[in-house]
PDB file of C-alpha atoms and ligand atoms in Angstrom:
ATOM      1  CA  MET M   1     219.971 142.225  41.922  1.00 84.00           C
ATOM      2  CA  PRO M   2     217.035 139.846  41.334  1.00 96.00           C
ATOM      3  CA  ILE M   3     215.489 140.197  37.869  1.00 98.00           C
ATOM      4  CA  ASP M   4     212.221 138.447  36.959  1.00 98.00           C
ATOM      5  CA  LEU M   5     211.290 138.820  33.284  1.00 98.00           C
ATOM      6  CA  HIS M   6     207.923 137.054  32.921  1.00 99.00           C
ATOM      7  CA  THR M   7     204.746 137.847  34.888  1.00 98.00           C
ATOM      8  CA  HIS M   8     201.010 138.216  34.258  1.00 98.00           C
ATOM      9  CA  SER M   9     198.459 140.648  35.640  1.00 98.00           C
ATOM     10  CA  SER M  10     194.673 140.664  35.540  1.00 98.00           C
ATOM     11  CA  ARG M  11     194.887 142.461  32.164  1.00 98.00           C
ATOM     12  CA  SER M  12     195.288 138.862  30.955  1.00 98.00           C
ATOM     13  CA  ASP M  13     195.083 135.723  33.110  1.00 98.00           C
ATOM     14  CA  GLY M  14     196.958 136.767  36.263  1.00 98.00           C
ATOM     15  CA  THR M  15     194.976 137.477  39.416  1.00 98.00           C
ATOM     16  CA  ALA M  16     196.708 140.696  40.572  1.00 98.00           C
ATOM     17  CA  THR M  17     196.265 144.131  39.022  1.00 98.00           C
ATOM     18  CA  PRO M  18     199.397 145.640  37.446  1.00 98.00           C
ATOM     19  CA  THR M  19     199.716 147.893  40.521  1.00 98.00           C
ATOM     20  CA  GLU M  20     199.459 144.937  42.901  1.00 98.00           C
ATOM     21  CA  LEU M  21     201.905 142.924  40.803  1.00 98.00           C
ATOM     22  CA  VAL M  22     204.564 145.646  40.891  1.00 98.00           C
ATOM     23  CA  ALA M  23     204.089 146.159  44.647  1.00 98.00           C
ATOM     24  CA  GLU M  24     204.372 142.388  45.205  1.00 98.00           C
ATOM     25  CA  ALA M  25     207.544 142.305  43.102  1.00 98.00           C
ATOM     26  CA  ALA M  26     209.096 145.098  45.170  1.00 98.00           C
ATOM     27  CA  ALA M  27     208.014 143.368  48.396  1.00 98.00           C
ATOM     28  CA  HIS M  28     209.750 140.196  47.161  1.00 97.00           C
ATOM     29  CA  GLY M  29     212.972 142.200  46.837  1.00 97.00           C
ATOM     30  CA  LEU M  30     213.076 142.173  43.039  1.00 98.00           C
ATOM     31  CA  ASP M  31     214.990 145.008  41.398  1.00 97.00           C
ATOM     32  CA  VAL M  32     213.579 144.430  37.917  1.00 97.00           C
ATOM     33  CA  VAL M  33     210.232 142.968  36.882  1.00 98.00           C
ATOM     34  CA  ALA M  34     208.798 142.534  33.397  1.00 98.00           C
ATOM     35  CA  LEU M  35     205.047 142.635  32.849  1.00 98.00           C
ATOM     36  CA  THR M  36     204.324 140.195  30.015  1.00 98.00           C
ATOM     37  CA  ASP M  37     200.568 139.792  29.710  1.00 98.00           C
ATOM     38  CA  HIS M  38     199.216 137.590  26.930  1.00 98.00           C
ATOM     39  CA  ASP M  39     198.743 139.478  23.656  1.00 98.00           C
ATOM     40  CA  THR M  40     198.248 142.936  25.189  1.00 98.00           C
ATOM     41  CA  VAL M  41     200.130 146.005  26.404  1.00 98.00           C
ATOM     42  CA  ASP M  42     197.082 147.176  28.341  1.00 98.00           C
ATOM     43  CA  GLY M  43     198.764 146.987  31.769  1.00 98.00           C
ATOM     44  CA  TRP M  44     201.952 148.857  30.884  1.00 98.00           C
ATOM     45  CA  GLN M  45     200.924 152.342  31.892  1.00 98.00           C
ATOM     46  CA  GLU M  46     199.507 151.343  35.266  1.00 98.00           C
ATOM     47  CA  ALA M  47     202.553 149.164  35.961  1.00 98.00           C
ATOM     48  CA  ALA M  48     204.937 151.994  35.047  1.00 97.00           C
ATOM     49  CA  THR M  49     203.258 154.354  37.497  1.00 98.00           C
ATOM     50  CA  ALA M  50     203.452 151.687  40.207  1.00 98.00           C
ATOM     51  CA  ALA M  51     207.120 151.014  39.373  1.00 97.00           C
ATOM     52  CA  VAL M  52     208.027 154.640  40.028  1.00 96.00           C
ATOM     53  CA  ALA M  53     206.052 154.595  43.298  1.00 97.00           C
ATOM     54  CA  ASN M  54     207.761 151.373  44.434  1.00 97.00           C
ATOM     55  CA  GLY M  55     211.285 152.186  43.252  1.00 96.00           C
ATOM     56  CA  ILE M  56     211.544 149.130  41.008  1.00 96.00           C
ATOM     57  CA  THR M  57     212.521 148.881  37.353  1.00 96.00           C
ATOM     58  CA  LEU M  58     209.736 147.838  34.995  1.00 97.00           C
ATOM     59  CA  VAL M  59     210.401 146.134  31.688  1.00 97.00           C
ATOM     60  CA  ARG M  60     207.475 146.498  29.318  1.00 98.00           C
ATOM     61  CA  GLY M  61     206.811 143.163  27.696  1.00 98.00           C
ATOM     62  CA  ILE M  62     204.219 140.946  26.040  1.00 98.00           C
ATOM     63  CA  GLU M  63     203.789 137.168  25.810  1.00 99.00           C
ATOM     64  CA  LEU M  64     202.616 136.550  22.269  1.00 99.00           C
ATOM     65  CA  SER M  65     200.568 133.510  21.236  1.00 98.00           C
ATOM     66  CA  THR M  66     202.292 131.838  18.309  1.00 98.00           C
ATOM     67  CA  ARG M  67     202.240 128.566  16.408  1.00 98.00           C
ATOM     68  CA  TYR M  68     205.138 126.442  15.165  1.00 98.00           C
ATOM     69  CA  ASP M  69     204.693 123.161  13.348  1.00 96.00           C
ATOM     70  CA  GLY M  70     201.054 123.138  14.437  1.00 95.00           C
ATOM     71  CA  ARG M  71     201.940 123.484  18.123  1.00 95.00           C
ATOM     72  CA  SER M  72     201.456 126.381  20.517  1.00 96.00           C
ATOM     73  CA  VAL M  73     204.627 128.336  21.351  1.00 98.00           C
ATOM     74  CA  HIS M  74     204.791 131.475  23.501  1.00 98.00           C
ATOM     75  CA  LEU M  75     207.089 134.310  22.509  1.00 98.00           C
ATOM     76  CA  LEU M  76     208.179 136.962  24.996  1.00 99.00           C
ATOM     77  CA  ALA M  77     208.670 140.399  23.474  1.00 98.00           C
ATOM     78  CA  TYR M  78     210.564 143.001  25.490  1.00 98.00           C
ATOM     79  CA  LEU M  79     210.329 146.733  24.866  1.00 97.00           C
ATOM     80  CA  PRO M  80     208.620 146.688  21.457  1.00 97.00           C
ATOM     81  CA  ASP M  81     207.067 149.919  20.176  1.00 97.00           C
ATOM     82  CA  PRO M  82     203.370 149.302  20.935  1.00 97.00           C
ATOM     83  CA  THR M  83     202.340 151.812  18.257  1.00 97.00           C
ATOM     84  CA  TYR M  84     204.069 149.811  15.494  1.00 98.00           C
ATOM     85  CA  GLN M  85     200.953 148.992  13.522  1.00 98.00           C
ATOM     86  CA  PRO M  86     201.793 145.539  12.110  1.00 98.00           C
ATOM     87  CA  LEU M  87     202.415 144.246  15.648  1.00 98.00           C
ATOM     88  CA  ALA M  88     199.397 146.034  17.156  1.00 98.00           C
ATOM     89  CA  ALA M  89     197.164 144.688  14.369  1.00 98.00           C
ATOM     90  CA  GLU M  90     198.481 141.153  14.802  1.00 98.00           C
ATOM     91  CA  MET M  91     197.807 141.215  18.552  1.00 98.00           C
ATOM     92  CA  ALA M  92     194.291 142.495  17.875  1.00 98.00           C
ATOM     93  CA  ARG M  93     193.779 139.562  15.502  1.00 98.00           C
ATOM     94  CA  VAL M  94     194.900 137.101  18.173  1.00 98.00           C
ATOM     95  CA  ARG M  95     192.541 138.706  20.713  1.00 98.00           C
ATOM     96  CA  ARG M  96     189.638 138.416  18.263  1.00 98.00           C
ATOM     97  CA  GLY M  97     190.495 134.721  17.903  1.00 98.00           C
ATOM     98  CA  ARG M  98     190.362 134.359  21.684  1.00 98.00           C
ATOM     99  CA  ASP M  99     186.925 136.019  21.808  1.00 97.00           C
ATOM    100  CA  SER M 100     185.431 133.995  18.967  1.00 98.00           C
ATOM    101  CA  ARG M 101     186.603 130.759  20.611  1.00 98.00           C
ATOM    102  CA  LEU M 102     184.665 131.442  23.810  1.00 98.00           C
ATOM    103  CA  PRO M 103     181.104 130.697  22.589  1.00 98.00           C
ATOM    104  CA  LEU M 104     182.361 127.438  21.051  1.00 98.00           C
ATOM    105  CA  MET M 105     183.926 126.440  24.376  1.00 98.00           C
ATOM    106  CA  MET M 106     180.673 127.255  26.153  1.00 98.00           C
ATOM    107  CA  GLU M 107     178.811 124.963  23.718  1.00 98.00           C
ATOM    108  CA  ARG M 108     181.248 122.137  24.394  1.00 98.00           C
ATOM    109  CA  LEU M 109     180.866 122.557  28.144  1.00 98.00           C
ATOM    110  CA  ARG M 110     177.080 122.640  27.921  1.00 98.00           C
ATOM    111  CA  GLU M 111     177.255 119.386  25.949  1.00 97.00           C
ATOM    112  CA  LEU M 112     178.955 118.014  29.074  1.00 97.00           C
ATOM    113  CA  ASP M 113     175.864 119.175  31.013  1.00 97.00           C
ATOM    114  CA  ILE M 114     177.701 122.050  32.664  1.00 98.00           C
ATOM    115  CA  ASP M 115     175.509 125.113  33.039  1.00 96.00           C
ATOM    116  CA  ILE M 116     177.881 127.885  31.982  1.00 97.00           C
ATOM    117  CA  THR M 117     177.635 131.040  29.859  1.00 97.00           C
ATOM    118  CA  GLU M 118     180.080 133.564  28.449  1.00 98.00           C
ATOM    119  CA  ASP M 119     178.810 136.052  31.031  1.00 97.00           C
ATOM    120  CA  ASP M 120     179.904 133.712  33.836  1.00 98.00           C
ATOM    121  CA  VAL M 121     183.413 133.815  32.378  1.00 98.00           C
ATOM    122  CA  ARG M 122     183.450 137.586  31.801  1.00 98.00           C
ATOM    123  CA  ASP M 123     182.022 138.290  35.267  1.00 97.00           C
ATOM    124  CA  GLY M 124     185.013 136.584  36.885  1.00 97.00           C
ATOM    125  CA  ALA M 125     187.585 138.516  34.846  1.00 98.00           C
ATOM    126  CA  ALA M 126     188.726 142.131  35.046  1.00 97.00           C
ATOM    127  CA  GLU M 127     186.906 144.532  32.723  1.00 97.00           C
ATOM    128  CA  GLY M 128     188.435 144.328  29.248  1.00 96.00           C
ATOM    129  CA  ALA M 129     190.906 141.587  30.187  1.00 98.00           C
ATOM    130  CA  VAL M 130     192.325 139.387  27.431  1.00 98.00           C
ATOM    131  CA  LEU M 131     190.348 136.215  28.053  1.00 98.00           C
ATOM    132  CA  GLY M 132     191.867 132.755  28.035  1.00 98.00           C
ATOM    133  CA  ARG M 133     191.160 129.271  29.250  1.00 98.00           C
ATOM    134  CA  PRO M 134     192.213 130.186  32.812  1.00 98.00           C
ATOM    135  CA  HIS M 135     189.147 132.469  33.018  1.00 98.00           C
ATOM    136  CA  VAL M 136     186.926 129.605  31.858  1.00 98.00           C
ATOM    137  CA  ALA M 137     188.635 127.467  34.492  1.00 98.00           C
ATOM    138  CA  ASP M 138     187.874 130.117  37.135  1.00 98.00           C
ATOM    139  CA  ALA M 139     184.180 130.063  36.188  1.00 98.00           C
ATOM    140  CA  LEU M 140     184.200 126.253  36.497  1.00 98.00           C
ATOM    141  CA  VAL M 141     185.821 126.554  39.933  1.00 98.00           C
ATOM    142  CA  GLY M 142     183.180 129.139  40.884  1.00 97.00           C
ATOM    143  CA  LYS M 143     180.447 126.668  39.956  1.00 97.00           C
ATOM    144  CA  GLY M 144     182.079 123.895  41.942  1.00 97.00           C
ATOM    145  CA  VAL M 145     182.617 121.775  38.813  1.00 97.00           C
ATOM    146  CA  VAL M 146     186.349 121.538  39.566  1.00 97.00           C
ATOM    147  CA  GLY M 147     188.492 122.439  42.570  1.00 96.00           C
ATOM    148  CA  HIS M 148     191.140 124.559  40.868  1.00 95.00           C
ATOM    149  CA  ARG M 149     192.403 125.862  37.507  1.00 96.00           C
ATOM    150  CA  ASN M 150     194.764 122.965  37.056  1.00 95.00           C
ATOM    151  CA  GLU M 151     191.984 120.415  37.388  1.00 97.00           C
ATOM    152  CA  ALA M 152     189.931 122.239  34.742  1.00 98.00           C
ATOM    153  CA  PHE M 153     192.872 122.036  32.321  1.00 97.00           C
ATOM    154  CA  GLU M 154     193.486 118.374  33.055  1.00 97.00           C
ATOM    155  CA  LYS M 155     189.857 117.302  32.751  1.00 98.00           C
ATOM    156  CA  MET M 156     188.424 119.618  30.092  1.00 98.00           C
ATOM    157  CA  LEU M 157     190.431 122.521  28.723  1.00 98.00           C
ATOM    158  CA  GLY M 158     193.827 121.109  27.823  1.00 96.00           C
ATOM    159  CA  PRO M 159     194.704 119.970  24.261  1.00 93.00           C
ATOM    160  CA  GLY M 160     192.626 116.892  23.470  1.00 93.00           C
ATOM    161  CA  GLY M 161     190.247 117.672  26.323  1.00 97.00           C
ATOM    162  CA  PRO M 162     186.473 117.635  25.676  1.00 98.00           C
ATOM    163  CA  ALA M 163     186.165 121.438  25.792  1.00 98.00           C
ATOM    164  CA  PHE M 164     189.369 122.286  23.957  1.00 98.00           C
ATOM    165  CA  VAL M 165     188.825 124.611  20.999  1.00 98.00           C
ATOM    166  CA  PRO M 166     191.793 125.791  18.920  1.00 96.00           C
ATOM    167  CA  ARG M 167     192.280 129.486  18.232  1.00 97.00           C
ATOM    168  CA  TYR M 168     194.261 131.715  15.900  1.00 98.00           C
ATOM    169  CA  ALA M 169     197.929 132.341  16.725  1.00 98.00           C
ATOM    170  CA  THR M 170     200.699 134.062  14.753  1.00 98.00           C
ATOM    171  CA  SER M 171     203.303 131.905  13.033  1.00 98.00           C
ATOM    172  CA  LEU M 172     206.403 131.941  15.260  1.00 98.00           C
ATOM    173  CA  PRO M 173     208.959 133.008  12.626  1.00 98.00           C
ATOM    174  CA  HIS M 174     206.661 135.878  11.605  1.00 98.00           C
ATOM    175  CA  ALA M 175     206.154 136.898  15.242  1.00 98.00           C
ATOM    176  CA  VAL M 176     209.930 137.013  15.793  1.00 98.00           C
ATOM    177  CA  GLU M 177     210.286 139.294  12.775  1.00 98.00           C
ATOM    178  CA  LEU M 178     207.373 141.488  13.867  1.00 98.00           C
ATOM    179  CA  VAL M 179     208.865 142.014  17.332  1.00 98.00           C
ATOM    180  CA  ARG M 180     212.246 142.886  15.831  1.00 98.00           C
ATOM    181  CA  ALA M 181     210.624 145.291  13.353  1.00 98.00           C
ATOM    182  CA  ALA M 182     208.880 146.938  16.327  1.00 98.00           C
ATOM    183  CA  GLY M 183     212.287 147.488  17.933  1.00 97.00           C
ATOM    184  CA  GLY M 184     211.633 144.811  20.541  1.00 98.00           C
ATOM    185  CA  VAL M 185     213.622 141.851  21.799  1.00 98.00           C
ATOM    186  CA  PRO M 186     212.133 138.378  21.131  1.00 98.00           C
ATOM    187  CA  VAL M 187     212.823 135.613  23.654  1.00 99.00           C
ATOM    188  CA  VAL M 188     211.117 132.255  23.286  1.00 98.00           C
ATOM    189  CA  ALA M 189     209.167 131.388  26.470  1.00 98.00           C
ATOM    190  CA  HIS M 190     209.471 127.980  28.189  1.00 98.00           C
ATOM    191  CA  PRO M 191     210.284 126.205  24.877  1.00 98.00           C
ATOM    192  CA  TRP M 192     210.562 122.742  26.420  1.00 98.00           C
ATOM    193  CA  GLY M 193     207.570 122.945  28.713  1.00 94.00           C
ATOM    194  CA  ARG M 194     204.475 121.185  27.446  1.00 85.00           C
ATOM    195  CA  ASN M 195     205.961 120.203  24.098  1.00 85.00           C
ATOM    196  CA  ARG M 196     209.421 120.159  22.579  1.00 92.00           C
ATOM    197  CA  VAL M 197     208.570 121.340  19.113  1.00 95.00           C
ATOM    198  CA  LEU M 198     211.598 123.690  19.053  1.00 98.00           C
ATOM    199  CA  THR M 199     214.778 121.746  18.304  1.00 98.00           C
ATOM    200  CA  ALA M 200     218.259 123.281  18.383  1.00 98.00           C
ATOM    201  CA  ALA M 201     218.070 123.572  14.573  1.00 98.00           C
ATOM    202  CA  ALA M 202     214.722 125.377  14.802  1.00 98.00           C
ATOM    203  CA  LEU M 203     216.146 127.778  17.390  1.00 98.00           C
ATOM    204  CA  ALA M 204     219.128 128.463  15.132  1.00 98.00           C
ATOM    205  CA  ASP M 205     216.769 129.241  12.255  1.00 98.00           C
ATOM    206  CA  LEU M 206     214.728 131.589  14.460  1.00 98.00           C
ATOM    207  CA  GLN M 207     217.940 133.309  15.512  1.00 98.00           C
ATOM    208  CA  GLN M 208     218.552 134.142  11.838  1.00 98.00           C
ATOM    209  CA  ARG M 209     215.175 135.904  11.862  1.00 98.00           C
ATOM    210  CA  GLY M 210     216.039 137.905  14.955  1.00 98.00           C
ATOM    211  CA  LEU M 211     215.460 135.699  18.009  1.00 98.00           C
ATOM    212  CA  VAL M 212     217.633 137.015  20.849  1.00 98.00           C
ATOM    213  CA  GLY M 213     217.063 134.661  23.741  1.00 98.00           C
ATOM    214  CA  ILE M 214     215.668 131.499  25.282  1.00 98.00           C
ATOM    215  CA  GLU M 215     213.830 131.323  28.604  1.00 98.00           C
ATOM    216  CA  VAL M 216     215.863 128.528  30.174  1.00 98.00           C
ATOM    217  CA  ASP M 217     215.046 128.686  33.886  1.00 98.00           C
ATOM    218  CA  HIS M 218     211.288 128.141  34.108  1.00 98.00           C
ATOM    219  CA  GLN M 219     209.222 125.922  36.378  1.00 98.00           C
ATOM    220  CA  ASP M 220     207.997 123.859  33.406  1.00 98.00           C
ATOM    221  CA  HIS M 221     211.600 122.794  32.675  1.00 98.00           C
ATOM    222  CA  ALA M 222     213.162 119.850  34.513  1.00 97.00           C
ATOM    223  CA  PRO M 223     216.856 120.231  35.497  1.00 98.00           C
ATOM    224  CA  ALA M 224     218.029 118.176  32.498  1.00 97.00           C
ATOM    225  CA  ALA M 225     216.021 120.332  30.079  1.00 98.00           C
ATOM    226  CA  ARG M 226     217.493 123.482  31.614  1.00 98.00           C
ATOM    227  CA  GLU M 227     221.014 122.144  31.252  1.00 98.00           C
ATOM    228  CA  GLU M 228     220.477 121.188  27.621  1.00 98.00           C
ATOM    229  CA  LEU M 229     218.778 124.499  26.745  1.00 98.00           C
ATOM    230  CA  ARG M 230     221.568 126.445  28.456  1.00 98.00           C
ATOM    231  CA  ARG M 231     224.091 124.567  26.356  1.00 98.00           C
ATOM    232  CA  ILE M 232     222.149 125.292  23.144  1.00 98.00           C
ATOM    233  CA  ALA M 233     221.868 128.985  24.066  1.00 98.00           C
ATOM    234  CA  GLY M 234     225.613 129.095  24.757  1.00 98.00           C
ATOM    235  CA  ASP M 235     226.489 127.326  21.506  1.00 98.00           C
ATOM    236  CA  LEU M 236     224.290 129.611  19.431  1.00 98.00           C
ATOM    237  CA  GLY M 237     225.063 132.821  21.286  1.00 98.00           C
ATOM    238  CA  LEU M 238     221.467 133.282  22.400  1.00 98.00           C
ATOM    239  CA  VAL M 239     220.757 134.927  25.769  1.00 98.00           C
ATOM    240  CA  ALA M 240     219.566 132.511  28.483  1.00 98.00           C
ATOM    241  CA  THR M 241     216.914 134.009  30.761  1.00 98.00           C
ATOM    242  CA  GLY M 242     215.048 132.852  33.856  1.00 98.00           C
ATOM    243  CA  SER M 243     211.702 133.929  35.242  1.00 98.00           C
ATOM    244  CA  SER M 244     208.720 132.976  37.366  1.00 98.00           C
ATOM    245  CA  ASP M 245     205.790 133.260  34.913  1.00 98.00           C
ATOM    246  CA  TRP M 246     203.863 134.490  37.962  1.00 98.00           C
ATOM    247  CA  HIS M 247     200.042 134.497  37.633  1.00 98.00           C
ATOM    248  CA  GLY M 248     199.237 135.594  41.198  1.00 98.00           C
ATOM    249  CA  THR M 249     197.132 132.887  42.807  1.00 95.00           C
ATOM    250  CA  GLY M 250     196.258 131.527  39.331  1.00 94.00           C
ATOM    251  CA  LYS M 251     199.261 129.227  39.061  1.00 93.00           C
ATOM    252  CA  VAL M 252     200.885 127.252  41.845  1.00 93.00           C
ATOM    253  CA  ASP M 253     204.673 126.854  42.198  1.00 96.00           C
ATOM    254  CA  HIS M 254     205.413 129.986  40.154  1.00 98.00           C
ATOM    255  CA  GLU M 255     206.288 132.410  42.962  1.00 98.00           C
ATOM    256  CA  LEU M 256     207.784 135.778  42.024  1.00 98.00           C
ATOM    257  CA  GLY M 257     211.563 135.456  41.731  1.00 98.00           C
ATOM    258  CA  CYS M 258     211.515 131.623  41.851  1.00 98.00           C
ATOM    259  CA  ASN M 259     213.739 131.837  38.758  1.00 98.00           C
ATOM    260  CA  THR M 260     215.709 134.930  37.832  1.00 98.00           C
ATOM    261  CA  THR M 261     217.774 136.355  34.995  1.00 98.00           C
ATOM    262  CA  ASP M 262     221.468 137.033  35.377  1.00 97.00           C
ATOM    263  CA  PRO M 263     222.259 140.803  35.295  1.00 95.00           C
ATOM    264  CA  ALA M 264     224.738 140.264  32.442  1.00 95.00           C
ATOM    265  CA  ALA M 265     222.028 138.474  30.426  1.00 97.00           C
ATOM    266  CA  PHE M 266     219.626 141.336  31.153  1.00 97.00           C
ATOM    267  CA  GLU M 267     222.218 143.827  29.891  1.00 95.00           C
ATOM    268  CA  ARG M 268     222.456 141.877  26.642  1.00 96.00           C
ATOM    269  CA  LEU M 269     218.673 142.080  26.193  1.00 97.00           C
ATOM    270  CA  LEU M 270     218.759 145.820  26.768  1.00 96.00           C
ATOM    271  CA  ALA M 271     221.622 146.194  24.314  1.00 95.00           C
ATOM    272  CA  ALA M 272     219.581 144.265  21.727  1.00 96.00           C
ATOM    273  CA  ALA M 273     216.737 146.731  22.305  1.00 95.00           C
ATOM    274  CA  GLY M 274     219.176 149.582  21.898  1.00 90.00           C
ATOM    275  CA  VAL M 275     218.302 151.165  25.222  1.00 83.00           C
ATOM    276  CA  ALA M 276     220.217 151.979  28.376  1.00 68.00           C
ATOM    277  CA  ALA M 277     219.099 150.436  31.657  1.00 61.00           C
ATOM    278  CA  THR M 278     217.847 153.833  32.794  1.00 57.00           C
ATOM    279  CA  ALA M 279     215.435 154.066  29.859  1.00 56.00           C
ATOM    280  CA  VAL M 280     213.210 151.170  30.824  1.00 60.00           C
ATOM    281  CA  VAL M 281     211.549 152.646  33.887  1.00 51.00           C
ATOM    282  CA  ALA M 282     210.242 156.019  32.680  1.00 44.00           C
ATOM    283  CA  PRO M 283     206.433 155.964  32.341  1.00 41.00           C
TER     284      PRO M 283
HETATM  285  P1  AMP C 301     195.020 130.230  26.529  1.00 64.44           P
HETATM  286  O1  AMP C 301     195.619 131.602  26.621  1.00 64.44           O
HETATM  287  O2  AMP C 301     193.554 130.238  26.519  1.00 64.44           O
HETATM  288  O3  AMP C 301     195.607 129.420  25.418  1.00 64.44           O
HETATM  289  O4  AMP C 301     195.445 129.496  27.889  1.00 64.44           O
HETATM  290  C1  AMP C 301     196.802 129.311  28.136  1.00 64.44           C
HETATM  291  C2  AMP C 301     197.115 129.811  29.517  1.00 64.44           C
HETATM  292  O5  AMP C 301     196.659 128.863  30.436  1.00 64.44           O
HETATM  293  C3  AMP C 301     198.597 129.985  29.769  1.00 64.44           C
HETATM  294  O6  AMP C 301     198.830 131.254  30.315  1.00 64.44           O
HETATM  295  C4  AMP C 301     198.956 129.016  30.826  1.00 64.44           C
HETATM  296  O7  AMP C 301     199.762 129.623  31.802  1.00 64.44           O
HETATM  297  C5  AMP C 301     197.628 128.637  31.439  1.00 64.44           C
HETATM  298  N1  AMP C 301     197.645 127.222  31.761  1.00 64.44           N
HETATM  299  C6  AMP C 301     197.949 126.217  30.938  1.00 64.44           C
HETATM  300  N2  AMP C 301     197.847 125.044  31.569  1.00 64.44           N
HETATM  301  C7  AMP C 301     197.473 125.329  32.848  1.00 64.44           C
HETATM  302  C8  AMP C 301     197.215 124.546  34.004  1.00 64.44           C
HETATM  303  N3  AMP C 301     197.321 123.227  33.959  1.00 64.44           N
HETATM  304  N4  AMP C 301     196.840 125.197  35.147  1.00 64.44           N
HETATM  305  C9  AMP C 301     196.739 126.538  35.171  1.00 64.44           C
HETATM  306  N5  AMP C 301     196.976 127.321  34.107  1.00 64.44           N
HETATM  307  C10 AMP C 301     197.335 126.735  32.967  1.00 64.44           C
HETATM  308 ZN1   ZN C 302     198.911 132.861  31.351  1.00 64.44          ZN
HETATM  309 FE1   FE C 303     203.456 130.912  28.488  1.00 64.44          FE
HETATM  310 FE1   FE C 304     203.285 133.264  30.817  1.00 64.44          FE
END
């Protein structure tokens, strides 16, 4: 019963529509897939319709942009009430921060003598998509400035890069509380990927605020990091999850189902949300 709890569609920075994503997931033999676009629930409805058509269980999720100790941390939120206003308002604030960063990034790139406008970036993204650096990277690929997204991050867009511009993100402890208040299940995404700002003590503190799980099996984690995180999750009683963080063709080595979540761990997440397994699929 393969379960993949972290994927992105073109409603944020994935390359497949929610319908295509769900069909791909079913074709890969997954039984459960979570759609976790960055800072939006925009793809949920389309994905739910596709889930029914493809006979696969959809978990409605979000990957929230947060900040801890000045560093970027991603928080997965499963099954929150999207009409809970404090959470909806906070996501809207994060999206505004993403939009206001774009013109500044364009200025930085033009200072590097790259002829690029916001329209170039928007033209390459789906209508109304939550825009991020991957869309800027796509525009740079389109112009032949770089060969692929990864190169754009390494040369220009990553932290410390010449076109890096910080943006607003929710404080992590607050985000955990918001997700809980919205009836959702917070799971910290790839905590030991790009930085290791979250220590075992920090995770224990977040657990007091309502954190339920840790994404342990993720491509950004080396085997030793996975082992250590699994031990911490076990010690604290946090749920250990695994997922692909699929972005379609936008991210290499993140194939659907490349990491999966144990069915017993999935049951614990559902129990934390207070829903039965049958409740997650209905559109
Ligand atoms: P942003 O949302 O603008 O902060 O951009 C972060 C997104 O960029 C995340 O979804 C990452 O998956 C993606 N990302 C970060 N580094 C890379 C990379 N080296 N290659 C491709 N995508 C990346
Ligand atoms: Zn992404
Ligand atoms: Fe992430
Ligand atoms: Fe992600």
